[in-house]
């Protein structure tokens, strides 16, 4: 960490700062310039709150040199982490496709979709039982009843399941869930992160709506520092000024995150734009950018469910996406398995 | 709600859409144009999920005409809501100043600051017992012990207290807290919103880091639709591309939100920029923009706590801010009481 | 265009509005609701300034239904536009690779790179003679001398050239340039757009640093409405809050823009992130998303030019990128020709 | 400047970097760590292109310690710069109000408004002759004829005038203009900045739509380094994800820019939100934040010009704004003169 300090008439404030640095168990390397003094901190600065230092009156600028994440940092763990989900591996040369309906609506719906996507090549079944909705008046999901349907589908098809946890009080009910999903809106719900950090089960951590890559890694670090290192990251679009799409899918995050961290990272192309027509091109693009997998919404369009499944693909469209990807795998050195 | 639909070869899909609109209890007004058809929805559209409609293949564009919030909407409640906190009123011609330390550290610290800020004119005491921190390695607050200290300070000084709730499991422990604060990172933690919606106690709802005004109002609506209408909104800066400040304080949100909603709205100038030197000018600016109050961090700088209170003002600086504001109140038609 | 008007005590203001709509040659369709009145405008609304309408006191909300761009709009020109650059075609099933150095430095440098990239498969040579630089103290390019070097390279290699025009006063000197590039910072330099609109020559229009897709299309419309329909769009990353990358490459813009417009669209993966290591994965991703071509910086790293070419690829890295793409072309139905 | 370099197997690349630093006339201070090496650059780093250094393969991170602007930097010019416009001073304890119509439409309109705003306290007349418009189909301004009208109004009322220059080819025609305005969309039109840098006349430099404060200061530096130090900065709202307002007025930029630079800075509250109702509260807020002046649109609403002046205030509303400000001046230590 490099702290730039405005030169003062007397040295009292800077001496206080240097003493505080020492008390924190770090060494300070001071270079005095004409208008400002540069203080380099040597040692483990991950416990230093950069915002607090920045807010000091004498401080002009602070820069972290060491990243604040340790367990998620590729520097200290150069090999790719492989997260195993009932035999399906995330990371390294492996590629997984998680597919299923946005919301769980009925046993017939979920099992129908599960069978179809498995046939096309999907390896893990997704489905929302608890749904985070912007409006209190919108359907909030079937809750625990929805979870039961997912578990039934797992039994029927043999597919592992992935579903979102919104409240730590239900964590015991998620015992047979294979991947616990933490949604974008809860990426900095720190109590929830601590709770899933104490479970021995893969966690799919979606990037927050306006989270920097560093904040996202710090949220992974919350889970890992509580004991659970089975974290799968999921890019799902970030908030920008653009209004033609709901969010902007940040695909350059894929190769960049792979430099910063050893954790696997997948992409959800269904939620980013909110436009089903973009799922195919963005699935190909995400795979081309080096993603370790995809999470795709698929629905089975009975006439009475006009809207609910509309941002998802129909099974035959999903099949077409998977076929396109298979040609691409050799270029990016991946296998769907 | 206005839905623009691409003209199709046959009418099957648009007929499905129209049927679905009717089934939702709404009327559709259809105007056919050359390349697209415009469907106007008449009735209560607040239950319609705009993203779902937008994602339909035939849909080109959707616009809400009616706002999706009802209880928070000034149209249906033209008078300012006045939220009473132990006799201190938020809204209308009233102005409140909430002040206190960022984190609760000790009884002496909190009570010392409480007495000082009360003397200067603060009406409510704030202090963090549970602290949402980006890093798992940073101090997470004193928790329930911190809460006890705040309650002690309330007893000693007679000031009502405001502190953040991060987890619904502690809600019973907050029985004697006067204002429950929901932090920016939990603005869309819907389960937490529902929980405080069931309590009969003022809730201070901070704007999310990258929340639109509409999403912020929808989160207020979560609280209100669960039964609690005592919501105080708090602008605290939004995420932009600018890096000189941590966040960009959005003061135009003040007069605009006052058009959209009848709820009181205050400003936290301490967190937006992360720079203590900006607290005074931004407090004056926020008051000039029409805010119903301010929330300001104040600390008492003992030499050994160099950092923890650094983004806050010292009591004498806080006193200077309050004095400046008092000249401004007549211009904006407000009273500090 | 749909205008929502707050209901008023008398009808004077709304009558004025309706009269103004009629005077503008449009029809108004009025639906009166309980709290607001909805006015639908029928006719060619592209000349209506949406910001001006939005700013009227009685207006609550305005939405365009028709897009404000006409000549660039796919609705009125369903077939892909093919822009021919000396026999190399942009659009449809064609794919072009524009490559070359960031800045022109010497004849030997440019010709050396040109030969190398042509050998690998690049079809058009790029190079900056006039350089838009954030700092007045940074190298501003060789100017007209740089242009002469590019023309020399064109003669030597037979490759058409693409270079940036920053000032309309040099437009005559660009007579032998094959593609005039308009840089991101000049995307809304309307006088420059009008000037290149009067030339019969392909124009590469980069997306502005924080331009919406609609603004980008409106800038294309400036060129087209002045008579020049040979516009090639170029996505180069947009400004977001993320700081790990300089800009965020918006690849979902590719399939979406292809719905909105018939113009070809290419991607510049070198400038978006500012990180050379990301050029390969993002080139594959952009091609997978459906781009009509790429613009890639390549340099020839002599030891004394350590920095200037650093965000570019070396020729052998470029060769590797082109080889990877060739496997991808059949999936996206493109040919490099 | 601090460069963090990934440790390499051999030292060749870092030795090249160190040699290049020395060749640039700077000293390098190297501290070798376990996984990375930190290189501190000592000397005038303003000529170093930070993006180029960041793009080097071995570089992990670069931070500027010295700001890249020199002439605009308060460090090297601690006193406020006072820009004198025909006796009206910007900066220090002075406060100026620039007012007038958005677009020049007729002599009667401009002179009528000029007299009214002068009466209320405006000191400088504004009006657009050349109008930058997003759409090529919208009114582009009266051009040189509009300029003549402004000059006529100057003669009649004695008010200095401020108007926008969009193209350097008209610079001679601006000889009698008192303040040349550079619009937001041209903030990085570097050739135009160089051109007004060679003129001995105050320049009003609007902040770009998505410009960082540093980029804004670098654009001021372009003007100043070409010889013209009479630069007045103007905040006018930045682009964010929020859609209720057209732009987000960044008032915290006022006190922060005053720390970074000695140049005067004013605020344009009319364009930021695009909503006339917000002009009054945001004018008070901007003044409270420490602005050196305001630029406000005022129009005179004849019934046939329903739209053109609509985002502006009427003269009587403008008068009310100025009256409110006068009470505020003593708090912020300013005089309207």
Coordinates of N, CA and C in Angstrom, one line a residue, chain D residues 78-268:
Chain D
X78 N -1.1 28.4 -5.7 CA -2.1 28.2 -4.6 C -3.2 29.2 -4.5
X79 N -3.0 30.4 -5.1 CA -4.0 31.5 -5.1 C -5.1 31.2 -6.1
X80 N -6.4 31.5 -5.8 CA -7.5 31.5 -6.7 C -7.1 32.3 -8.0
X81 N -7.4 31.8 -9.1 CA -7.3 32.6 -10.4 C -8.6 33.4 -10.5
X82 N -8.4 34.7 -10.8 CA -9.6 35.5 -11.0 C -9.7 35.8 -12.5
X83 N -10.8 35.4 -13.1 CA -11.0 35.6 -14.6 C -11.9 36.8 -14.7
X84 N -11.4 37.9 -15.4 CA -12.1 39.1 -15.5 C -12.8 39.2 -16.9
X85 N -14.1 39.3 -16.8 CA -14.9 39.4 -18.1 C -15.6 40.8 -18.1
X86 N -14.9 41.7 -18.8 CA -15.4 43.1 -18.9 C -15.8 43.6 -17.5
X87 N -14.9 43.4 -16.5 CA -15.1 43.9 -15.2 C -15.9 43.0 -14.3
X88 N -16.5 42.0 -14.8 CA -17.2 41.0 -13.9 C -16.2 39.8 -13.6
X89 N -16.0 39.6 -12.4 CA -14.9 38.6 -12.0 C -15.4 37.3 -11.6
X90 N -14.7 36.2 -12.1 CA -15.0 34.9 -11.7 C -13.9 34.4 -10.8
X91 N -14.2 33.8 -9.7 CA -13.2 33.3 -8.7 C -13.1 34.1 -7.5
X92 N -12.4 33.5 -6.5 CA -12.3 34.2 -5.2 C -13.6 34.5 -4.5
X93 N -13.9 35.7 -4.1 CA -15.2 35.9 -3.4 C -16.2 36.4 -4.3
X94 N -16.0 36.4 -5.6 CA -16.9 36.9 -6.6 C -17.9 35.8 -7.1
X95 N -19.1 36.2 -7.4 CA -20.1 35.2 -7.9 C -20.8 35.9 -9.1
X96 N -20.9 35.1 -10.2 CA -21.5 35.7 -11.4 C -22.7 34.8 -11.9
X97 N -23.7 35.5 -12.4 CA -24.8 34.7 -13.0 C -24.9 35.0 -14.5
X98 N -24.7 33.9 -15.3 CA -24.8 34.0 -16.7 C -26.2 33.5 -17.0
X99 N -27.0 34.3 -17.8 CA -28.4 33.9 -18.0 C -28.7 34.3 -19.5
X100 N -29.8 33.6 -20.0 CA -30.2 33.9 -21.3 C -30.9 32.7 -22.0
X101 N -31.4 32.8 -23.2 CA -32.1 31.8 -23.8 C -31.2 30.6 -24.3
X102 N -31.8 29.4 -24.4 CA -31.1 28.3 -24.9 C -30.6 28.6 -26.3
X103 N -31.5 28.8 -27.2 CA -31.2 29.2 -28.6 C -31.6 30.6 -28.9
X104 N -30.7 31.3 -29.7 CA -31.1 32.6 -30.2 C -32.1 32.4 -31.3
X105 N -33.3 33.1 -31.2 CA -34.3 32.9 -32.2 C -34.6 34.2 -33.0
X106 N -34.5 35.4 -32.2 CA -34.8 36.6 -32.9 C -34.2 37.8 -32.0
X107 N -34.1 38.9 -32.6 CA -33.5 40.0 -31.9 C -34.4 40.4 -30.7
X108 N -35.7 40.4 -31.0 CA -36.7 40.8 -30.0 C -36.6 39.9 -28.8
X109 N -36.5 38.6 -29.1 CA -36.5 37.6 -28.0 C -35.2 37.8 -27.2
X110 N -34.1 37.9 -27.8 CA -32.8 38.0 -27.0 C -32.8 39.2 -26.2
X111 N -33.1 40.4 -26.8 CA -33.0 41.6 -26.1 C -34.0 41.7 -25.0
X112 N -35.2 41.1 -25.2 CA -36.2 41.1 -24.2 C -35.7 40.3 -23.0
X113 N -35.2 39.1 -23.2 CA -34.7 38.3 -22.1 C -33.5 39.0 -21.4
X114 N -32.6 39.6 -22.3 CA -31.4 40.2 -21.7 C -31.8 41.3 -20.7
X115 N -32.7 42.1 -21.1 CA -33.1 43.2 -20.2 C -33.7 42.7 -18.9
X116 N -34.5 41.6 -19.0 CA -35.2 41.1 -17.9 C -34.1 40.4 -16.9
X117 N -33.2 39.7 -17.4 CA -32.3 39.0 -16.5 C -31.3 40.0 -15.9
X118 N -30.9 41.0 -16.7 CA -30.0 42.0 -16.1 C -30.7 42.7 -14.9
X119 N -32.0 43.0 -15.1 CA -32.8 43.6 -14.1 C -32.8 42.8 -12.8
X120 N -32.8 41.4 -13.0 CA -32.9 40.5 -11.8 C -31.5 40.3 -11.2
X121 N -30.5 40.7 -11.9 CA -29.1 40.5 -11.3 C -28.1 39.7 -12.1
X122 N -28.6 39.2 -13.3 CA -27.6 38.5 -14.1 C -26.5 39.4 -14.6
X123 N -25.3 39.0 -14.7 CA -24.2 39.9 -15.1 C -23.7 39.6 -16.5
X124 N -24.0 38.4 -17.0 CA -23.5 38.1 -18.4 C -24.7 37.4 -19.1
X125 N -24.8 37.7 -20.4 CA -25.8 37.1 -21.3 C -25.3 35.9 -22.0
X126 N -26.1 34.8 -22.0 CA -25.8 33.7 -22.8 C -26.9 33.5 -23.9
X127 N -26.5 32.7 -24.9 CA -27.5 32.4 -25.9 C -26.8 31.5 -27.0
X128 N -27.5 30.5 -27.5 CA -26.8 29.6 -28.4 C -27.1 30.0 -29.9
X129 N -26.0 30.2 -30.6 CA -26.1 30.5 -32.0 C -25.8 29.2 -32.8
X130 N -24.8 28.5 -32.4 CA -24.5 27.2 -33.0 C -24.9 26.2 -31.9
X131 N -25.8 25.2 -32.3 CA -26.3 24.3 -31.3 C -25.9 22.9 -31.6
X132 N -25.2 22.2 -30.7 CA -24.9 20.8 -30.9 C -26.1 19.9 -30.6
X133 N -26.7 19.3 -31.6 CA -27.9 18.5 -31.4 C -27.7 17.0 -31.7
X134 N -28.2 16.2 -30.9 CA -28.0 14.7 -31.1 C -28.5 14.3 -32.5
X135 N -29.6 14.9 -32.9 CA -30.2 14.5 -34.2 C -29.9 15.5 -35.3
X136 N -29.6 14.9 -36.5 CA -29.3 15.8 -37.6 C -30.6 16.5 -38.1
X137 N -31.8 16.0 -37.6 CA -33.0 16.5 -38.1 C -33.5 17.7 -37.2
X138 N -32.9 17.9 -36.1 CA -33.3 18.9 -35.1 C -32.7 20.3 -35.6
X139 N -33.2 21.4 -35.1 CA -32.8 22.7 -35.4 C -31.3 22.9 -34.9
X140 N -30.5 23.3 -35.8 CA -29.0 23.4 -35.5 C -28.6 24.8 -35.1
X141 N -29.5 25.7 -34.9 CA -29.1 27.0 -34.5 C -29.1 28.0 -35.7
X142 N -29.1 29.3 -35.4 CA -29.1 30.3 -36.4 C -27.7 30.6 -37.0
X143 N -26.7 30.1 -36.3 CA -25.3 30.2 -36.8 C -24.8 31.7 -36.7
X144 N -24.1 32.2 -37.7 CA -23.6 33.5 -37.7 C -24.6 34.6 -37.5
X145 N -25.8 34.3 -38.1 CA -26.9 35.3 -37.9 C -27.3 35.4 -36.4
X146 N -27.3 34.3 -35.7 CA -27.6 34.3 -34.3 C -26.5 35.1 -33.5
X147 N -25.3 34.9 -34.0 CA -24.2 35.6 -33.3 C -24.3 37.1 -33.4
X148 N -24.8 37.6 -34.6 CA -25.0 39.0 -34.8 C -26.1 39.5 -33.9
X149 N -27.1 38.7 -33.6 CA -28.2 39.1 -32.7 C -27.6 39.3 -31.3
X150 N -26.8 38.3 -30.9 CA -26.2 38.4 -29.6 C -25.3 39.7 -29.4
X151 N -24.6 40.0 -30.5 CA -23.7 41.2 -30.4 C -24.6 42.5 -30.4
X152 N -25.7 42.4 -31.0 CA -26.6 43.5 -31.0 C -27.2 43.7 -29.5
X153 N -27.5 42.6 -28.9 CA -28.0 42.6 -27.5 C -26.9 43.1 -26.6
X154 N -25.7 42.8 -26.8 CA -24.6 43.3 -26.0 C -24.5 44.8 -26.1
X155 N -24.6 45.3 -27.3 CA -24.6 46.8 -27.6 C -25.7 47.4 -26.8
X156 N -26.9 46.9 -26.9 CA -28.1 47.5 -26.3 C -28.1 47.5 -24.8
X157 N -27.6 46.4 -24.2 CA -27.7 46.2 -22.8 C -26.4 46.4 -22.0
X158 N -25.3 46.4 -22.8 CA -24.0 46.5 -22.1 C -23.6 45.3 -21.4
X159 N -24.3 44.2 -21.6 CA -23.9 42.9 -21.0 C -22.9 42.2 -21.8
X160 N -21.8 41.7 -21.2 CA -20.9 40.8 -22.0 C -21.7 39.6 -22.4
X161 N -21.2 38.9 -23.5 CA -21.9 37.7 -23.9 C -21.0 36.5 -23.9
X162 N -21.7 35.3 -23.8 CA -21.1 34.0 -23.7 C -21.8 33.1 -24.7
X163 N -21.1 32.5 -25.6 CA -21.8 31.7 -26.6 C -20.9 30.6 -27.1
X164 N -21.4 29.5 -27.6 CA -20.7 28.3 -27.9 C -20.0 28.3 -29.3
X165 N -18.7 27.9 -29.3 CA -18.0 27.7 -30.5 C -17.9 26.2 -30.8
X166 N -18.3 25.8 -32.0 CA -18.3 24.3 -32.3 C -17.2 24.0 -33.3
X167 N -16.6 25.0 -34.0 CA -15.8 24.7 -35.1 C -14.7 25.8 -35.2
X168 N -13.5 25.5 -35.2 CA -12.4 26.5 -35.1 C -12.5 27.5 -36.3
X169 N -13.1 27.0 -37.4 CA -13.1 27.9 -38.6 C -13.9 29.2 -38.3
X170 N -14.7 29.2 -37.3 CA -15.5 30.5 -37.0 C -14.8 31.3 -35.9
X171 N -13.6 31.0 -35.5 CA -13.0 31.7 -34.4 C -12.8 33.2 -34.6
X172 N -12.5 33.6 -35.8 CA -12.4 35.0 -36.0 C -13.7 35.8 -35.8
X173 N -14.8 35.1 -36.2 CA -16.1 35.7 -36.0 C -16.5 35.9 -34.5
X174 N -15.7 35.2 -33.7 CA -16.0 35.3 -32.2 C -15.2 36.4 -31.5
X175 N -14.6 37.3 -32.4 CA -13.7 38.4 -31.8 C -14.4 39.2 -30.7
X176 N -15.7 39.5 -30.9 CA -16.4 40.4 -29.9 C -17.2 39.6 -28.9
X177 N -17.1 38.3 -28.9 CA -17.7 37.5 -27.9 C -16.8 37.6 -26.6
X178 N -17.5 37.7 -25.5 CA -16.7 37.9 -24.3 C -16.2 36.6 -23.6
X179 N -17.0 35.6 -23.7 CA -16.6 34.2 -23.2 C -16.9 33.2 -24.3
X180 N -15.9 32.5 -24.7 CA -16.2 31.4 -25.7 C -16.5 30.1 -24.9
X181 N -17.6 29.6 -25.2 CA -18.0 28.3 -24.5 C -17.6 27.1 -25.3
X182 N -17.0 26.1 -24.7 CA -16.7 24.9 -25.3 C -17.7 23.9 -24.7
X183 N -18.5 23.3 -25.5 CA -19.6 22.4 -25.0 C -19.1 21.1 -24.5
X184 N -20.0 20.4 -23.8 CA -19.6 19.1 -23.2 C -19.2 18.1 -24.2
X185 N -19.8 18.1 -25.4 CA -19.5 17.1 -26.4 C -18.2 17.4 -27.1
X186 N -17.7 18.6 -26.9 CA -16.4 18.9 -27.5 C -15.3 19.1 -26.5
X187 N -15.5 18.6 -25.2 CA -14.5 18.8 -24.2 C -13.2 18.1 -24.6
X188 N -13.3 17.0 -25.4 CA -12.0 16.4 -25.8 C -11.9 16.5 -27.3
X189 N -12.4 17.6 -27.9 CA -12.1 17.9 -29.3 C -10.8 18.7 -29.2
X190 N -9.6 18.0 -29.2 CA -8.4 18.6 -28.8 C -7.9 19.7 -29.8
X191 N -8.3 19.6 -31.1 CA -7.9 20.7 -32.0 C -8.6 21.9 -31.7
X192 N -9.9 21.8 -31.2 CA -10.7 23.0 -30.9 C -10.1 23.6 -29.6
X193 N -9.6 22.8 -28.6 CA -9.0 23.3 -27.4 C -7.7 24.0 -27.7
X194 N -6.9 23.5 -28.6 CA -5.7 24.2 -29.0 C -6.0 25.5 -29.6
X195 N -7.1 25.5 -30.4 CA -7.4 26.8 -31.1 C -7.8 27.9 -30.1
X196 N -8.7 27.5 -29.1 CA -9.1 28.6 -28.1 C -7.9 28.8 -27.2
X197 N -7.0 27.9 -27.1 CA -5.8 28.2 -26.3 C -4.9 29.3 -26.8
X198 N -5.1 29.6 -28.1 CA -4.2 30.6 -28.7 C -4.9 32.0 -28.8
X199 N -6.1 32.0 -28.2 CA -6.9 33.3 -28.2 C -6.7 33.9 -26.8
X200 N -6.7 35.3 -26.7 CA -6.6 35.9 -25.4 C -8.0 36.3 -25.0
X201 N -8.8 35.4 -24.5 CA -10.2 35.6 -24.2 C -10.7 34.5 -23.3
X202 N -11.5 34.8 -22.3 CA -12.0 33.8 -21.4 C -12.7 32.6 -22.1
X203 N -12.4 31.4 -21.6 CA -13.1 30.2 -22.2 C -13.9 29.5 -21.1
X204 N -15.1 29.2 -21.4 CA -15.9 28.5 -20.4 C -15.9 27.0 -20.9
X205 N -15.3 26.1 -20.1 CA -15.1 24.7 -20.5 C -16.0 23.9 -19.7
X206 N -17.1 23.4 -20.5 CA -18.0 22.5 -19.8 C -17.4 21.1 -19.6
X207 N -17.8 20.4 -18.5 CA -17.4 19.1 -18.3 C -18.0 18.1 -19.3
X208 N -17.3 17.2 -19.8 CA -17.8 16.2 -20.8 C -18.9 15.3 -20.2
X209 N -19.7 14.7 -21.0 CA -20.8 13.9 -20.5 C -20.4 12.8 -19.6
X210 N -19.2 12.3 -19.8 CA -18.8 11.2 -18.9 C -17.3 11.4 -18.6
X211 N -16.9 12.7 -18.4 CA -15.5 13.0 -18.2 C -15.2 12.9 -16.7
X212 N -14.1 12.3 -16.3 CA -13.6 12.4 -15.0 C -13.1 13.8 -14.7
X213 N -13.0 14.1 -13.4 CA -12.4 15.4 -13.1 C -11.0 15.6 -13.6
X214 N -10.3 14.5 -13.6 CA -8.9 14.6 -14.1 C -8.9 14.9 -15.6
X215 N -9.7 14.2 -16.4 CA -9.8 14.5 -17.8 C -10.2 15.9 -18.1
X216 N -11.1 16.4 -17.3 CA -11.6 17.8 -17.4 C -10.5 18.8 -17.2
X217 N -9.7 18.5 -16.2 CA -8.5 19.3 -15.9 C -7.5 19.2 -17.0
X218 N -7.4 18.0 -17.6 CA -6.4 17.9 -18.7 C -6.9 18.7 -19.9
X219 N -8.2 18.8 -20.1 CA -8.7 19.6 -21.2 C -8.4 21.1 -20.9
X220 N -8.6 21.5 -19.6 CA -8.2 22.9 -19.3 C -6.7 23.1 -19.5
X221 N -5.9 22.0 -19.2 CA -4.5 22.1 -19.4 C -4.1 22.3 -20.9
X222 N -4.9 21.7 -21.8 CA -4.7 21.9 -23.2 C -4.8 23.4 -23.6
X223 N -5.8 24.0 -23.1 CA -6.0 25.5 -23.3 C -4.9 26.3 -22.7
X224 N -4.6 26.0 -21.5 CA -3.6 26.8 -20.8 C -2.2 26.6 -21.3
X225 N -1.9 25.3 -21.7 CA -0.5 25.1 -22.2 C -0.3 25.7 -23.6
X226 N -1.4 26.1 -24.3 CA -1.3 26.8 -25.5 C -1.3 28.3 -25.3
X227 N -1.3 28.7 -24.1 CA -1.1 30.2 -23.8 C -2.2 30.9 -23.2
X228 N -3.4 30.3 -23.1 CA -4.6 31.0 -22.6 C -4.9 30.5 -21.2
X229 N -4.7 31.3 -20.1 CA -5.0 30.8 -18.8 C -6.3 31.3 -18.2
X230 N -7.1 31.9 -19.1 CA -8.4 32.4 -18.6 C -9.5 31.3 -18.8
X231 N -9.4 30.3 -18.0 CA -10.3 29.2 -18.2 C -11.3 29.2 -17.0
X232 N -12.6 29.1 -17.3 CA -13.7 29.0 -16.3 C -14.3 27.6 -16.5
X233 N -14.3 26.8 -15.5 CA -14.9 25.4 -15.6 C -16.4 25.5 -15.3
X234 N -17.1 24.6 -16.0 CA -18.5 24.5 -15.7 C -19.1 23.1 -15.6
X235 N -19.5 22.7 -14.4 CA -20.1 21.4 -14.1 C -21.6 21.5 -14.7
X236 N -22.0 20.4 -15.4 CA -23.3 20.4 -16.1 C -24.0 19.1 -16.0
X237 N -23.5 18.2 -15.1 CA -24.1 16.9 -14.9 C -23.3 15.8 -15.7
X238 N -23.3 14.7 -15.1 CA -22.5 13.6 -15.7 C -23.5 12.4 -16.0
X239 N -23.1 11.5 -16.9 CA -23.9 10.4 -17.2 C -23.8 9.3 -16.2
X240 N -24.9 8.8 -15.7 CA -24.9 7.7 -14.8 C -26.0 6.7 -15.3
X241 N -26.3 5.7 -14.5 CA -27.3 4.7 -14.8 C -28.7 5.2 -14.6
X242 N -28.8 6.3 -13.8 CA -30.1 6.8 -13.4 C -30.9 7.3 -14.6
X243 N -32.2 7.0 -14.7 CA -32.9 7.5 -15.9 C -34.0 8.6 -15.6
X244 N -34.3 8.8 -14.3 CA -35.3 9.8 -14.0 C -34.8 11.2 -14.4
X245 N -33.5 11.4 -14.3 CA -32.9 12.7 -14.7 C -32.0 12.3 -16.0
X246 N -31.8 13.4 -16.8 CA -31.1 13.2 -18.0 C -29.6 13.0 -17.7
X247 N -29.1 13.7 -16.7 CA -27.8 13.6 -16.2 C -27.8 13.8 -14.7
X248 N -26.7 13.4 -14.0 CA -26.7 13.6 -12.6 C -25.7 14.7 -12.3
X249 N -26.2 15.8 -11.7 CA -25.4 17.0 -11.3 C -24.4 16.5 -10.2
X250 N -23.1 16.7 -10.5 CA -22.1 16.2 -9.5 C -21.6 17.4 -8.7
X251 N -22.4 17.7 -7.6 CA -22.0 18.9 -6.9 C -20.8 18.7 -6.0
X252 N -20.5 17.5 -5.6 CA -19.3 17.3 -4.8 C -18.0 17.6 -5.6
X253 N -18.2 17.7 -7.0 CA -17.1 18.1 -7.8 C -16.7 19.5 -7.5
X254 N -17.6 20.3 -7.0 CA -17.3 21.8 -6.7 C -16.2 21.9 -5.6
X255 N -16.4 21.4 -4.4 CA -15.4 21.6 -3.4 C -14.1 20.8 -3.7
X256 N -14.3 19.7 -4.4 CA -13.1 18.8 -4.7 C -12.2 19.5 -5.8
X257 N -12.9 20.0 -6.8 CA -12.1 20.7 -7.9 C -11.4 21.9 -7.3
X258 N -12.0 22.6 -6.3 CA -11.4 23.7 -5.7 C -10.1 23.4 -5.0
X259 N -10.0 22.1 -4.5 CA -8.8 21.7 -3.9 C -7.7 21.4 -5.0
X260 N -8.2 20.9 -6.1 CA -7.2 20.4 -7.1 C -6.7 21.5 -8.0
X261 N -7.6 22.6 -8.2 CA -7.2 23.6 -9.2 C -7.6 25.0 -8.6
X262 N -6.9 26.0 -9.2 CA -7.1 27.4 -8.8 C -8.1 28.1 -9.7
X263 N -8.6 27.3 -10.7 CA -9.5 27.9 -11.7 C -10.9 28.1 -11.1
X264 N -11.6 29.1 -11.5 CA -13.0 29.3 -11.1 C -13.9 28.2 -11.7
X265 N -15.0 27.8 -11.0 CA -15.9 26.8 -11.4 C -17.3 27.2 -11.2
X266 N -18.1 27.1 -12.2 CA -19.5 27.4 -12.1 C -20.4 26.2 -12.4
X267 N -21.7 26.3 -12.2 CA -22.6 25.2 -12.4 C -23.7 25.6 -13.3
X268 N -24.1 24.7 -14.2 CA -25.2 24.9 -15.1 C -26.3 23.9 -14.6

